Backbone as a ProteinNet text record, in pm:
[ID]
protein_1_A
[PRIMARY]
MASTAVDAHLEKAWEMALQLPEFQKYELIDFIEFLAERVEEDEVWEPDEEELEALRAFFAGEGEPGIPLEEVERKSEELGEQVRS
[TERTIARY]
2938	2885.1	2736.5	2660.6	2471.2	2462.4	2537.6	2487.7	2522.2	2560.7	2580.1	2479.1	2408.8	2346.9	2157.8	2188.1	2015.7	2065.1	2182.4	2147.8	2149.2	2149.4	2161.7	1984.1	1956.9	1819.5	1741.5	1758.6	1686.2	1651.6	1800.1	1820.3	1712.7	1716.8	1642.4	1456.2	1443.4	1297	1269	1384.3	1317.1	1339.3	1396.8	1382.3	1258.7	1219.5	1055.6	969	950.4	849.5	885	932.4	905.5	869.4	844	731.7	660.6	558	432.2	302.7	185.3	88.7	104.8	32.5	56.2	3.6	-143.8	-213.6	-94.5	-50.2	43.7	143.7	172.4	310.4	290.6	178.2	176.4	101.4	39.1	24	184.1	276	394.6	508	468.3	485	419.2	304.9	262.2	304.1	341.2	374.8	492.4	572	718	738.8	631.9	606.1	619	475.9	445.7	569.7	617.9	750.4	850.1	864.2	993.2	922	801	768.1	759	733.9	764.2	897.2	1006.2	1129.1	1135.8	1092.2	1118.7	1012.7	957	927.9	943.4	922.3	996.7	975.7	878.3	767.7	767.4	866.5	838.7	726.9	692.7	516.5	626.8	511.3	545.5	401.8	445	331	265.9	174.6	47.6	108.4	51.2	91.1	-45.2	-140.5	-282.9	-207	-135.5	-92.3	56.4	105.8	231	176.6	64.4	2.6	-59.1	-107.3	-159.2	-32.4	86.5	207.7	247.8	248.8	335.7	227.9	94.4	-7.4	24.2	34.6	45.4	133.7	303.1	398.2	380.5	338	342.8	199.1	204	57.8	-70.6	-111.8	-247	-276.3	-469.6	-496.5	-587.8	-622.8	-654.4	-547.4	-542.4	-407.7	-413.2	-283.6	-258.4	-268.8	-281.8	-335.6	-421.6	-469.8	-669.5	-571.3	-614	-560.5	-633.5	-758.8	-834.9	-739.1	-706	-631.1	-472.6	-419.6	-312	-353.5	-420.4	-410.1	-509.3	-564.4	-674.6	-515.2	-435.1	-335.1	-220.7	-172.6	-96.7	-177.8	-291.1	-367.4	-343.1	-355.2	-337.1	-200.8	-60	43.6	90.5	26.3	48	-15.6	-132.2	-207.7	-98.4	-59.7	5	154.5	250	309.4	297.7	211.7	197.8	169.5	53.7	56.8	122.7
-1182.9	-1357	-1294	-1272.1	-1266.9	-1216.7	-1088.8	-1088.6	-1199.5	-1316.6	-1449.8	-1516.7	-1522.7	-1598.3	-1571.5	-1451.3	-1364.9	-1372.8	-1371.1	-1406.9	-1530.1	-1620.7	-1728.4	-1810.5	-1744.6	-1708.7	-1681.2	-1558.5	-1440.6	-1531.9	-1632	-1695.4	-1786.1	-1898.3	-1971.9	-1981.2	-1857.4	-1795.5	-1734.7	-1667.4	-1671.4	-1811.7	-1905.6	-2055	-2075.7	-2061.9	-2095.4	-1975.8	-1888.1	-1791.4	-1854.4	-1900.6	-1949.6	-2016.9	-2111.5	-2224.1	-2265.8	-2091.8	-2028.2	-2047.3	-2101.7	-2012.7	-1920.9	-1859.8	-1776	-1665.1	-1693.8	-1556.9	-1564.4	-1664.9	-1644	-1548.4	-1562.3	-1460.4	-1324.1	-1287.7	-1172.7	-1041	-1208	-1133.5	-1126.6	-1209.8	-1167.6	-1071.1	-1042.6	-909.6	-787.1	-765.1	-643.8	-640.7	-783.1	-766.6	-719.2	-747	-693.7	-537.9	-510.4	-387.4	-259.8	-324.3	-249.8	-260.7	-355	-360.7	-211.5	-203.7	-128.2	7.5	-6.1	163.6	206.4	108.6	129.4	159.3	138.5	128.7	289.9	355.9	485	593.4	542.8	567.1	564.7	680.2	701	592.3	523.9	408.9	258.1	178.1	12.4	-26.8	-98.9	-167.6	-298.8	-356.8	-430.9	-493.6	-615.5	-713.2	-791.2	-747	-831.1	-950.2	-1046.4	-1191.9	-1258	-1234.5	-1253.4	-1248.1	-1141	-1110	-1200.9	-1173	-1289.1	-1469.6	-1495.9	-1587.9	-1611.9	-1512	-1542.4	-1514.3	-1478.4	-1472.9	-1642.1	-1679	-1814.2	-1948.3	-1911.1	-1979.5	-1967.4	-1806.9	-1800.5	-1894.6	-1875.9	-1939	-2090.5	-2093.2	-2262.4	-2329.2	-2235.7	-2304.2	-2323.2	-2282.9	-2338.4	-2199.6	-2246.1	-2096.1	-2052.1	-1910.4	-1838.8	-1682	-1730.9	-1715.3	-1542.4	-1502.9	-1361.1	-1290.4	-1131.1	-1100.9	-1010.9	-1000.2	-872.4	-766.5	-683.7	-577.2	-465.3	-509.3	-391.9	-357.9	-472.4	-460.5	-378.9	-410.2	-366.8	-173.9	-197.3	-20.3	50.1	-22.4	50.9	85.8	0.4	5.9	95.2	118.8	179.6	345.5	349.2	488.5	542.5	439.3	498.6	538.9	424.7	490.3	551.2	637.4	782.4	895.1	871.2	976.7	1013	906.5	917.5	974.3	967.8	1018.5	1115.8	1196.3	1344.3	1408.8	1350.9	1422.6	1490.5
1292.4	1307.8	1332.2	1384.2	1360.9	1251.8	1166.4	1045.4	910.7	913.9	869.5	925	1012.9	1068.7	1028.6	1000.2	953	836.8	741.5	576.4	581	674.3	619.4	623.4	682.1	791.4	664.9	607.4	555.9	350.9	365.1	214.7	241.1	396.1	349.4	336.4	382.8	405.2	285.1	199.3	71.1	-17.2	-11.1	-88.3	-41.1	13	146.4	71.1	61.2	4.3	-146.9	-236.5	-336	-376.8	-259.9	-289.2	-291.5	-168.2	-210.9	-272.9	-253.6	-405.8	-432.4	-538.9	-524.9	-496.9	-458.9	-362.8	-215.7	-192.6	-48.5	-107.9	-200.8	-269.3	-278.9	-335.1	-271.7	-168.2	-62.7	44.9	91.6	125.5	164.5	77.9	-3.9	-99.4	-75.8	-7.6	70.2	186.4	252.9	391.3	396.9	304.2	296.5	277.8	185	199.1	260.6	350.9	458.8	595.5	619.7	684.4	649.6	523.1	472.8	437.7	455	467.5	604.3	690.6	877.8	876	860	915.4	866.8	711.4	726.9	823	892.5	973.5	1110.8	1234.7	1355.6	1428.1	1396.4	1478.9	1420.8	1458	1401.9	1419.9	1377.6	1371.7	1460.1	1587.3	1686.5	1634	1626.1	1602.7	1744	1773.1	1892.4	1908.4	2007.4	1974.9	1914.8	1895.6	1779.5	1645.4	1627.6	1491	1493	1553.9	1540.8	1533.7	1574.8	1603.2	1439.1	1399.6	1264	1135.8	1191.2	1118.3	1093.4	1221.8	1186.7	1120.3	1131.2	1101.1	903.9	886.7	756.9	723.2	741.4	690.5	730.2	841.1	808.9	705.7	637.7	555.9	623.5	738.5	788.8	823.1	877.6	888.4	761.9	805	695.2	577.9	490.2	374.8	419.4	434.9	421.2	576.4	582.1	749.3	684.9	765.4	749.3	674.5	529.1	529.5	580.2	622.8	727.4	849	902.7	1041.6	1039.5	878.5	862.9	859.5	792.9	771.2	863.3	962.8	1071.4	1144.2	1188.7	1300.9	1248.7	1117.5	1056.3	1071.2	1019.4	1048.3	1206.1	1292	1435.3	1434.5	1407.6	1428.5	1373.5	1245.1	1199.4	1237.6	1299.9	1388.6	1543	1567.2	1725	1667.6	1575.2	1542.9	1512.8	1394.1	1398	1511.3	1661.3	1774.1	1826.8
[MASK]
+++++++++++++++++++++++++++++++++++++++++++++++++++++++++++++++++++++++++++++++++++++

């Protein structure tokens, strides 16, 4: 049952994604690719409250478009160093 709810939610999100402006579509693609890469590693990225707010604003069409790439790269590198240690 939970799987059906997730699938329905994903389908709705997909429909919303198709309505995004072009630059936000690219940001969303980058974010999905980033999440897919994180799943393949031992530690899954957990966004902090500030990142969650930025994501909410992004999907609501408010605030600055996208997640700052520098921040994502920095956190990814930090997590990679922790995994290698």
